[in-house]
Amino acid sequence: MNRAVMRIKHELERMPPHQFIWFLAPNVTLCEQQAEYISSQVPSQIKLLTGADGVDRWTQQSLWDDVLTGVKVLVTTYQILLDALTHGFVRMESLSMMVFDEAHNCVGKHPGAKIMLSFYHKEKEKGHYVPYILGLTASPVMRSDPTSLEKIEITLDSRCRTPTHARSELLLHVKLPTLSEVFYQTSNTAELLGGYTTTVSTLGKAFANLNIFEDPYVLDLRRQDTEKSRRSLEKVLLNHKTWCFGQMKAFHAFALKVCQELGNWAADYYVSTVVTKFLKIAGEVEDSFGGMWDVTTAEKQYLANALQKVEINPAASKLPDPPLVSDKVQQLINILIRESNSFRGIIFVQERVMVSVLAYLLSIHPSTCDRFKIGMMTGTSSHSYRGRNISEFVSLDSQVDTLVEFRAGRINLVIATSVLEEGIDVPACNVVICFQKPANLKSFVQRRGRARQRDSKLILLLEETPDNKTTDWHKLEMEMRKMYEDDMRILQELMKIEESEEHDNRFFKVEKTGAILDLDNALPHLHHFCATLPAKEYVDLRPEFLCTKAAGDHLRSRVILPLSVNEQVREAESLQLWKSEKNANKDAAFQAYVGLYRGGLVNDNLLPILRHSTDVDDLKSTKVETRASIMLVSEQMSPWINIAKAWGVSQLTQATITVGTLSLQVFLPTELPFIPPFPLYWDQETELVVEVSLGQCSVQSHLVTNANDDTHIILQAAFGHRFSVASDGFVMLFGSTTGLLQQDNNGTSIMQSWQEHGNVNLIGLVRDNLDPNIRYIFRDLLSTKPPIQQVQQPYEKYQDAPDIPHVVVKRLPRRSNFLHQVIASDSPPSQKPYSVTLPFSRCIIDRLPFSYVQLGLFIPSIMHRFSVYLLASILSSTILKEVQILDISIVVTAISASSAREEGNYQRLEFLGDSILKLCASIQLIAEYPLWHEGLLSAKKDRLVANSRLSRAAVETGLDRFIITKQFTAQKWRPLYIKDLLQTRTDLKRKLSSKVLADVVEALVGAAMVNGGLPKALKCLQTFLPELQWLPLLNRQSILYLRAPDVEMPETLKPLQSLLGYQFKKPSLLIEALTHASSNSGSQSLERFEFLGDSILDNIIVTAMFAHQPELSHFQMHLLRTALVNADFLGFICMEFSLSSTTSTIVEVKSKDGNGGLGSRFEAQTEEVKTPLYKFLRHSSPQLTQLQRLTSLQHQALRPAILNIIESGTYYPWALLSRLQLHKFYSDIIESLLGALWIDSGSLFVCTEFVKKLGILPYCSRILNENVGVWHPKEELGVLADSEEVKYRVSILKAGEVVEDEDRKEGGVKGRYVCEVFVGDEMVVRYAGGVDKDEVRTSAAEKAVEILRGRTKRTSSREERKRKDMSGVRDVKASVVMDGDDVVMSHE
């Protein structure tokens, strides 16, 4: 069936839009199975029609037109198509292909044969169009007539073909079941009825006593008394063919059959069950018969009266002791009880009645009731108007789930009619028992085919004869054994040919290394190459060899490598013809491996690249570089050294700095970069902004001399009490803009200073005569001494001091770094208005105004800010010269580590740059290496973006000298003198983390992106990673676009474009994006596009987060990206993203006619059908199909809960998504489509719109706008646990343990894993019912987080109330830290 679906997919992709495929199966059960399987494999609209749909009463063409609108594959029984053709509702020209399942039935007057002979062949004879024909059968020969196969071929206008390649391998694996015969004794039915079964006897009497003249049908004919009724009456009186007589006759015949086959008790049980059930419903309304009978009430009542005379056995439902069963049943039981515990079998019987009775018998028989779990399977018809005999009034309802239970192993014995012989998907059995002799050769062969397991058996129950003569079946066994032995002889002959056939001594040698390839080692080499391909689930990575006959008995072999290998080197043929398959395959392998070498996929040692190469110069063929976490690199460059060298050599540059209201001129022998305003924090309340204005380049010498003096005065006033300050030689000069400052800074009286200046800022520092080393800032004059209660720090003997005028002062801060805000004290502010007061007579005032002293204290901070910008400017003009980043401030951010505590750090830019690097690397590599599969591309990219490579780039380019890691403190700051700087060593080293080095490279890439987009980012990458040519992305896109083959868009994928919101110019790109590696068609599988799309999606998400306002921290972006691009979430999106279409269903509508009677009509009802994105995946794996079915069930169960959380929840559904158990191919589809969209459009905007349409970006916006928690519960639990160790103890659910958990309301997906979470020594939670170890840990962590959050909030609340009681001051910070979601920020 898998190959049939492959053919259907191929036809769907090429057939015209107005045509569809009609799939035909012999019965409804098989139709249902095949429709389900095709639907799981094919994304197009599939429709199943059966008799239950009332097809036989669709009398209008419009009904057929409505129901077939949009349908691409229609699955029905043969009769439905025959009727549709017969009545002209369907024509051959509308069919693209007809698929005949169980095609061996198409003989004689079978509907399949009539379809072909009456319609297909007649159209072909006229030269008209006819559809393709595909016949499916495992038993093309139904009879012993050898010409029967030819007749079927003629009828179906087709040729019968079986697999021929790898014939020798097939022969080795053929394991035929053992055929055995078991004989049973039979008894005369009359003898059996003599004693025990009064029930059957009375049934016979009731049938014999039926009076034809009292039959309601006869009475009705007499009442009509017409010529027609009289003719009918005459016939009925002769043949007794009325409904009532027919029912009783069939019922009695089945009773005798059951009695003979199964025994007395079984016959009693059968008759009693039927009679009881019929009499129970006979008096009810007609609808109680399920609408299955079209007979009069009188006939039903007449039959009921007859059956009331049957003496039923009230104890018939219980098996007597000893059990009264036939010898045939006893032999069957003997067979069953001898089987092992691994038994899985099918018992074939002929009649539906026999299925029910035998199943019930075995289910209560003491020898089998506890040993076997029994199911039933019979042919069914859903036709609501088909009559049903009363003889079938036994329970067959339990067969609904039989196949599902049998496949799952919950049932190990199925009793079935011939419906299980052909077509229906049944798991392999180890025992097949024919309770009754197979009807024909076809039946025998197909039943035998059900015993497919190793060492299986086929057992025939046969009636014992006087001589037990060998049956025809045994002769058939002998013939089959002879055929098998002939095949083994053929196999031995093939092996002899392989050994004797001479090679041509062909070899291929790589001169550089001397490596040699020949016909003997080519095959293992090729297998080894395929084994190094990226492993994918449900993909066979072995090379496939196809042998075909060429000239005479000679063979030619063609080898096909897995779809992940580029089509240019995927296939190869043997160079010459061979007598044996093995040697032909060796030749093909040789040619393929030479092609791989020439394509660059095999190195000079004739081994797959990346795994075995050792050339460290060739990055693509080496292992990922390893670097120690700590590296010895250059000390941070001081830009002042270059400036010191420039004094007296370079032209001076003048600038003006303004701090508050004070301005100073600055002189440097270098061109200054633009330095944006920056704040200085004097104290907790005072913030001053420094503004730098660039001035003229030509500076007069006297200004420099004055500035040197001013610099000395300012620094002496600010720092002279701590260290001596030289009078000249400063590397940076500060000069007053109002004239030369006073050289004499000796103190004066307060009154004199106040009278001279009258401005607090122009008054100098205040000193106490008793301790002149302590400096104060003047605040106010008081006419009297204030009360001691108003002074925060009163001087000694304050109470005894005279009441004279006092000066209010504040001690000069001891701080030296004014670039960082003052941390607020935890203690409440003092309510006393005066910090310090001193008697008027003890105070001396410095002559230099306080504003200049304050600016002198600011100089270390100002010079540090200048040095940072000068450092960034040097970097921009040297290493980054080609990049041309115009905004120096962003370079400053990019080179500042968080440990430096600069105005900003590189983390956000590094996060952006990391994404840009991966995006650009992926695009460059996929275009540069067209023959490389995803494994090679990923390995190459890993080497380019690895921290080890980037850290090496930083060292090689000299970037390590520019990285700022140390925090500026100014505690040990001293004035920078030219002579000292000229003697400073520049070869010093420091230890730096390799990650910091790599991060700065990525941050600079991010800075280039922010400043100039992708062109500058690419220049930056070229600077640091020159081994790759970083071409413009559109150039690379053009290469990829032109390389894609030109093909027509398959019809199956045309509707998908509307779902994607994009029309592909190159359909082959969409095809490749949806081709799984297990597929047997396509230019290449989706892995390369998935490789590209992964980086595109990452970049789209990162770009959106980076642009968000207010700005997100690096940590916040990391958490959010993890939530939005993980495989579980993308897989869920893939299952949710669906194409909506409409389909029509024909329904019967009942209504009253004009005469008041009931009538009915058929009309079309339209309903919406959704086809999820994953259904468009092109693959050829039955296992993957089964997985999709199971995953779909899990998705349906968990979907409401997940959607509810995504749409309105306050947290991210980590545990529920993990519980879905989505395999990676779901997320791969999303990423591969993004890759295809970009190659086709060349636009990241198009990709971004697709991500919006998927709902990923809208969810990102909701998370940010509504503060949705996205922290993974295991990580959050680790933070909440603080210093305590978190341990997870996983075990298996104990037998009989019941899971009682509220979460099960979210879907009912049950698991068997249990997880206990310990924080320290305390078990916080025990969670049961996980589906795997990872999911159960996540779910348990989620529960533990809820518990710890609750505890933390209660503790926080109690502490908050306590603090309010004590001080009345609310501690805002504590409540923020204790909030579970915001705890993330406190650990950033």
mmCIF file of C-alpha atoms in Angstrom, residues 615-874:
data_model
loop_
_atom_site.group_PDB
_atom_site.id
_atom_site.type_symbol
_atom_site.label_atom_id
_atom_site.label_comp_id
_atom_site.label_asym_id
_atom_site.label_seq_id
_atom_site.Cartn_x
_atom_site.Cartn_y
_atom_site.Cartn_z
ATOM 1 C CA ASP A 615 44.163 19.100 8.078
ATOM 2 C CA VAL A 616 43.936 21.901 10.642
ATOM 3 C CA ASP A 617 44.399 24.535 7.946
ATOM 4 C CA ASP A 618 41.160 23.502 6.319
ATOM 5 C CA LEU A 619 38.501 24.582 8.761
ATOM 6 C CA LYS A 620 35.735 22.717 7.002
ATOM 7 C CA SER A 621 37.391 19.378 7.663
ATOM 8 C CA THR A 622 38.543 19.740 11.249
ATOM 9 C CA LYS A 623 36.989 19.285 14.598
ATOM 10 C CA VAL A 624 35.615 22.312 16.388
ATOM 11 C CA GLU A 625 38.489 24.285 17.917
ATOM 12 C CA THR A 626 38.818 24.087 21.662
ATOM 13 C CA ARG A 627 40.101 26.968 23.736
ATOM 14 C CA ALA A 628 40.707 27.225 27.451
ATOM 15 C CA SER A 629 37.998 29.166 29.225
ATOM 16 C CA ILE A 630 40.664 31.640 30.382
ATOM 17 C CA MET A 631 43.141 33.034 27.839
ATOM 18 C CA LEU A 632 46.268 35.161 28.233
ATOM 19 C CA VAL A 633 45.733 38.237 26.065
ATOM 20 C CA SER A 634 46.994 41.802 25.757
ATOM 21 C CA GLU A 635 46.308 44.305 28.494
ATOM 22 C CA GLN A 636 43.704 46.958 27.685
ATOM 23 C CA MET A 637 45.182 49.730 25.575
ATOM 24 C CA SER A 638 45.510 53.164 27.150
ATOM 25 C CA PRO A 639 44.716 55.865 24.556
ATOM 26 C CA TRP A 640 46.637 58.362 26.711
ATOM 27 C CA ILE A 641 49.921 56.771 25.637
ATOM 28 C CA ASN A 642 49.256 57.720 22.007
ATOM 29 C CA ILE A 643 48.216 61.209 23.120
ATOM 30 C CA ALA A 644 51.384 61.577 25.172
ATOM 31 C CA LYS A 645 53.406 60.729 22.071
ATOM 32 C CA ALA A 646 51.436 63.277 20.052
ATOM 33 C CA TRP A 647 52.254 66.231 22.343
ATOM 34 C CA GLY A 648 54.593 68.512 20.493
ATOM 35 C CA VAL A 649 54.069 66.593 17.266
ATOM 36 C CA SER A 650 50.380 66.814 16.376
ATOM 37 C CA GLN A 651 48.166 69.824 16.126
ATOM 38 C CA LEU A 652 46.154 70.618 19.245
ATOM 39 C CA THR A 653 42.401 70.368 19.349
ATOM 40 C CA GLN A 654 40.298 72.589 21.586
ATOM 41 C CA ALA A 655 36.945 71.607 23.074
ATOM 42 C CA THR A 656 34.654 72.988 25.714
ATOM 43 C CA ILE A 657 33.145 70.971 28.499
ATOM 44 C CA THR A 658 30.222 72.297 30.488
ATOM 45 C CA VAL A 659 29.353 70.885 33.885
ATOM 46 C CA GLY A 660 26.221 72.473 35.225
ATOM 47 C CA THR A 661 26.833 76.229 34.870
ATOM 48 C CA LEU A 662 30.620 76.026 34.729
ATOM 49 C CA SER A 663 32.537 75.665 31.463
ATOM 50 C CA LEU A 664 36.186 74.792 30.886
ATOM 51 C CA GLN A 665 38.331 74.548 27.810
ATOM 52 C CA VAL A 666 40.028 71.237 27.040
ATOM 53 C CA PHE A 667 43.198 70.840 24.979
ATOM 54 C CA LEU A 668 44.440 67.576 23.412
ATOM 55 C CA PRO A 669 46.874 66.816 20.555
ATOM 56 C CA THR A 670 44.366 64.607 18.754
ATOM 57 C CA GLU A 671 41.058 64.857 16.995
ATOM 58 C CA LEU A 672 38.281 64.213 19.467
ATOM 59 C CA PRO A 673 35.331 61.989 18.620
ATOM 60 C CA PHE A 674 31.847 63.142 19.349
ATOM 61 C CA ILE A 675 31.150 62.440 22.983
ATOM 62 C CA PRO A 676 27.445 62.591 23.857
ATOM 63 C CA PRO A 677 26.346 64.292 27.074
ATOM 64 C CA PHE A 678 26.738 62.101 30.133
ATOM 65 C CA PRO A 679 25.629 62.499 33.767
ATOM 66 C CA LEU A 680 27.768 62.841 36.885
ATOM 67 C CA TYR A 681 26.208 62.016 40.236
ATOM 68 C CA TRP A 682 27.427 64.364 43.000
ATOM 69 C CA ASP A 683 25.216 62.888 45.679
ATOM 70 C CA GLN A 684 21.894 61.102 45.998
ATOM 71 C CA GLU A 685 19.944 64.225 45.028
ATOM 72 C CA THR A 686 22.296 66.050 42.653
ATOM 73 C CA GLU A 687 22.923 65.042 39.046
ATOM 74 C CA LEU A 688 25.019 67.182 36.716
ATOM 75 C CA VAL A 689 25.225 66.731 32.960
ATOM 76 C CA VAL A 690 28.549 67.021 31.163
ATOM 77 C CA GLU A 691 28.368 68.382 27.640
ATOM 78 C CA VAL A 692 31.333 68.369 25.253
ATOM 79 C CA SER A 693 31.465 70.855 22.408
ATOM 80 C CA LEU A 694 34.192 70.426 19.794
ATOM 81 C CA GLY A 695 36.071 73.617 19.003
ATOM 82 C CA GLN A 696 38.799 74.848 16.697
ATOM 83 C CA CYS A 697 41.880 72.855 15.734
ATOM 84 C CA SER A 698 44.287 75.816 15.711
ATOM 85 C CA VAL A 699 45.142 76.837 19.306
ATOM 86 C CA GLN A 700 47.308 79.787 20.441
ATOM 87 C CA SER A 701 50.277 78.909 22.647
ATOM 88 C CA HIS A 702 49.420 81.293 25.522
ATOM 89 C CA LEU A 703 46.087 79.523 25.931
ATOM 90 C CA VAL A 704 47.954 76.264 26.398
ATOM 91 C CA THR A 705 50.239 77.846 29.018
ATOM 92 C CA ASN A 706 47.298 79.294 30.929
ATOM 93 C CA ALA A 707 45.467 75.990 30.696
ATOM 94 C CA ASN A 708 48.495 74.180 32.195
ATOM 95 C CA ASP A 709 48.424 76.555 35.177
ATOM 96 C CA ASP A 710 44.658 76.257 35.568
ATOM 97 C CA THR A 711 44.910 72.464 35.461
ATOM 98 C CA HIS A 712 47.481 72.557 38.263
ATOM 99 C CA ILE A 713 45.352 74.918 40.389
ATOM 100 C CA ILE A 714 42.182 72.843 39.969
ATOM 101 C CA LEU A 715 43.856 69.495 40.656
ATOM 102 C CA GLN A 716 45.795 70.907 43.618
ATOM 103 C CA ALA A 717 42.603 72.272 45.156
ATOM 104 C CA ALA A 718 40.775 68.986 44.626
ATOM 105 C CA PHE A 719 43.477 66.449 45.485
ATOM 106 C CA GLY A 720 46.402 68.335 47.034
ATOM 107 C CA HIS A 721 45.447 67.118 50.526
ATOM 108 C CA ARG A 722 45.952 63.501 49.315
ATOM 109 C CA PHE A 723 48.990 63.684 47.043
ATOM 110 C CA SER A 724 51.290 66.238 45.501
ATOM 111 C CA VAL A 725 50.396 67.602 42.076
ATOM 112 C CA ALA A 726 53.119 68.578 39.578
ATOM 113 C CA SER A 727 52.995 72.011 38.015
ATOM 114 C CA ASP A 728 53.126 70.903 34.376
ATOM 115 C CA GLY A 729 53.322 67.950 31.923
ATOM 116 C CA PHE A 730 49.645 67.029 32.057
ATOM 117 C CA VAL A 731 48.425 64.826 29.183
ATOM 118 C CA MET A 732 45.058 66.625 29.152
ATOM 119 C CA LEU A 733 44.725 70.342 29.896
ATOM 120 C CA PHE A 734 41.758 72.167 31.426
ATOM 121 C CA GLY A 735 41.538 75.945 31.177
ATOM 122 C CA SER A 736 39.143 78.533 32.525
ATOM 123 C CA THR A 737 36.958 80.293 30.016
ATOM 124 C CA THR A 738 36.779 83.470 32.177
ATOM 125 C CA GLY A 739 40.478 84.195 32.673
ATOM 126 C CA LEU A 740 43.421 82.937 34.709
ATOM 127 C CA LEU A 741 42.499 81.415 38.052
ATOM 128 C CA GLN A 742 44.009 82.745 41.280
ATOM 129 C CA GLN A 743 47.252 81.064 42.189
ATOM 130 C CA ASP A 744 46.811 81.840 45.915
ATOM 131 C CA ASN A 745 44.223 79.596 47.503
ATOM 132 C CA ASN A 746 44.986 80.611 51.107
ATOM 133 C CA GLY A 747 41.956 80.964 53.314
ATOM 134 C CA THR A 748 39.966 84.075 54.025
ATOM 135 C CA SER A 749 37.136 84.888 56.376
ATOM 136 C CA ILE A 750 33.597 83.902 55.637
ATOM 137 C CA MET A 751 32.372 87.470 55.842
ATOM 138 C CA GLN A 752 34.953 88.671 53.352
ATOM 139 C CA SER A 753 34.183 85.838 50.935
ATOM 140 C CA TRP A 754 30.457 86.399 51.264
ATOM 141 C CA GLN A 755 30.856 90.112 50.643
ATOM 142 C CA GLU A 756 33.074 89.485 47.586
ATOM 143 C CA HIS A 757 30.938 86.856 45.878
ATOM 144 C CA GLY A 758 27.452 86.726 47.382
ATOM 145 C CA ASN A 759 26.985 83.385 45.599
ATOM 146 C CA VAL A 760 27.257 80.033 47.319
ATOM 147 C CA ASN A 761 28.923 78.397 44.283
ATOM 148 C CA LEU A 762 31.606 81.103 44.174
ATOM 149 C CA ILE A 763 32.478 80.641 47.823
ATOM 150 C CA GLY A 764 35.361 78.283 48.406
ATOM 151 C CA LEU A 765 35.524 75.257 50.657
ATOM 152 C CA VAL A 766 35.083 75.797 54.409
ATOM 153 C CA ARG A 767 37.713 74.540 56.871
ATOM 154 C CA ASP A 768 37.583 74.242 60.653
ATOM 155 C CA ASN A 769 40.535 75.874 62.412
ATOM 156 C CA LEU A 770 40.532 73.015 64.887
ATOM 157 C CA ASP A 771 40.877 70.387 62.065
ATOM 158 C CA PRO A 772 41.858 72.087 58.771
ATOM 159 C CA ASN A 773 42.230 68.739 56.864
ATOM 160 C CA ILE A 774 38.473 68.259 56.905
ATOM 161 C CA ARG A 775 36.794 70.227 54.085
ATOM 162 C CA TYR A 776 33.214 71.404 54.092
ATOM 163 C CA ILE A 777 30.839 72.838 51.524
ATOM 164 C CA PHE A 778 29.244 76.140 52.518
ATOM 165 C CA ARG A 779 25.439 76.003 52.828
ATOM 166 C CA ASP A 780 24.132 78.953 54.894
ATOM 167 C CA LEU A 781 24.728 81.544 57.643
ATOM 168 C CA LEU A 782 22.738 81.455 60.881
ATOM 169 C CA SER A 783 22.536 84.417 63.249
ATOM 170 C CA THR A 784 22.360 82.117 66.267
ATOM 171 C CA LYS A 785 23.340 78.604 67.263
ATOM 172 C CA PRO A 786 20.527 76.198 66.358
ATOM 173 C CA PRO A 787 19.213 73.721 68.951
ATOM 174 C CA ILE A 788 21.201 70.490 69.105
ATOM 175 C CA GLN A 789 18.065 68.543 68.183
ATOM 176 C CA GLN A 790 18.260 70.109 64.696
ATOM 177 C CA VAL A 791 21.907 69.158 64.022
ATOM 178 C CA GLN A 792 22.796 65.755 62.680
ATOM 179 C CA GLN A 793 26.487 65.856 63.670
ATOM 180 C CA PRO A 794 27.018 68.417 66.456
ATOM 181 C CA TYR A 795 30.632 69.299 67.336
ATOM 182 C CA GLU A 796 32.155 68.461 70.722
ATOM 183 C CA LYS A 797 30.663 70.353 73.699
ATOM 184 C CA TYR A 798 28.002 71.777 71.434
ATOM 185 C CA GLN A 799 25.613 72.400 74.331
ATOM 186 C CA ASP A 800 28.180 74.509 76.185
ATOM 187 C CA ALA A 801 29.156 76.618 73.149
ATOM 188 C CA PRO A 802 28.049 80.299 73.214
ATOM 189 C CA ASP A 803 25.010 81.368 71.244
ATOM 190 C CA ILE A 804 26.840 83.150 68.420
ATOM 191 C CA PRO A 805 26.407 83.119 64.632
ATOM 192 C CA HIS A 806 27.001 79.665 63.067
ATOM 193 C CA VAL A 807 27.820 78.479 59.590
ATOM 194 C CA VAL A 808 25.795 75.595 58.080
ATOM 195 C CA VAL A 809 28.104 73.285 56.148
ATOM 196 C CA LYS A 810 28.157 69.783 54.671
ATOM 197 C CA ARG A 811 31.194 67.588 54.605
ATOM 198 C CA LEU A 812 32.814 67.217 51.169
ATOM 199 C CA PRO A 813 32.032 63.722 49.790
ATOM 200 C CA ARG A 814 34.786 61.159 49.926
ATOM 201 C CA ARG A 815 33.575 59.640 46.669
ATOM 202 C CA SER A 816 35.935 59.671 43.693
ATOM 203 C CA ASN A 817 33.821 57.939 40.990
ATOM 204 C CA PHE A 818 30.927 60.146 40.009
ATOM 205 C CA LEU A 819 29.868 58.131 36.933
ATOM 206 C CA HIS A 820 27.594 55.862 38.944
ATOM 207 C CA GLN A 821 24.539 56.750 40.962
ATOM 208 C CA VAL A 822 24.777 56.862 44.716
ATOM 209 C CA ILE A 823 23.117 53.828 46.219
ATOM 210 C CA ALA A 824 20.367 54.869 48.570
ATOM 211 C CA SER A 825 20.819 53.939 52.192
ATOM 212 C CA ASP A 826 18.456 51.413 53.710
ATOM 213 C CA SER A 827 18.064 53.617 56.793
ATOM 214 C CA PRO A 828 15.413 56.340 56.651
ATOM 215 C CA PRO A 829 16.631 59.934 56.006
ATOM 216 C CA SER A 830 17.298 62.148 59.011
ATOM 217 C CA GLN A 831 14.578 64.577 60.005
ATOM 218 C CA LYS A 832 17.164 67.068 61.341
ATOM 219 C CA PRO A 833 17.577 69.990 58.930
ATOM 220 C CA TYR A 834 21.326 70.691 59.458
ATOM 221 C CA SER A 835 24.112 68.267 58.703
ATOM 222 C CA VAL A 836 26.961 70.180 60.419
ATOM 223 C CA THR A 837 27.126 73.634 61.990
ATOM 224 C CA LEU A 838 30.343 75.404 63.006
ATOM 225 C CA PRO A 839 30.855 78.647 65.004
ATOM 226 C CA PHE A 840 31.462 81.629 62.739
ATOM 227 C CA SER A 841 34.805 82.326 64.361
ATOM 228 C CA ARG A 842 36.287 78.856 63.679
ATOM 229 C CA CYS A 843 35.709 78.874 59.907
ATOM 230 C CA ILE A 844 38.198 79.719 57.123
ATOM 231 C CA ILE A 845 37.156 79.904 53.429
ATOM 232 C CA ASP A 846 39.406 78.836 50.461
ATOM 233 C CA ARG A 847 39.742 81.475 47.780
ATOM 234 C CA LEU A 848 39.103 79.114 44.774
ATOM 235 C CA PRO A 849 35.352 78.904 44.218
ATOM 236 C CA PHE A 850 33.754 75.610 45.155
ATOM 237 C CA SER A 851 32.479 75.016 41.568
ATOM 238 C CA TYR A 852 36.112 74.688 40.357
ATOM 239 C CA VAL A 853 36.979 72.337 43.193
ATOM 240 C CA GLN A 854 33.929 70.280 42.361
ATOM 241 C CA LEU A 855 34.965 70.177 38.714
ATOM 242 C CA GLY A 856 38.447 69.107 39.801
ATOM 243 C CA LEU A 857 36.919 66.207 41.676
ATOM 244 C CA PHE A 858 35.016 65.359 38.479
ATOM 245 C CA ILE A 859 38.176 65.307 36.314
ATOM 246 C CA PRO A 860 39.010 61.590 36.893
ATOM 247 C CA SER A 861 35.481 60.641 35.806
ATOM 248 C CA ILE A 862 35.553 63.010 32.844
ATOM 249 C CA MET A 863 38.957 61.760 31.702
ATOM 250 C CA HIS A 864 37.765 58.169 31.998
ATOM 251 C CA ARG A 865 34.810 58.898 29.756
ATOM 252 C CA PHE A 866 37.154 60.617 27.286
ATOM 253 C CA SER A 867 39.530 57.641 27.383
ATOM 254 C CA VAL A 868 36.698 55.192 26.609
ATOM 255 C CA TYR A 869 35.598 57.199 23.558
ATOM 256 C CA LEU A 870 39.170 57.725 22.432
ATOM 257 C CA LEU A 871 39.719 53.951 22.700
ATOM 258 C CA ALA A 872 36.602 53.255 20.621
ATOM 259 C CA SER A 873 37.691 55.908 18.106
ATOM 260 C CA ILE A 874 41.081 54.236 17.660
#
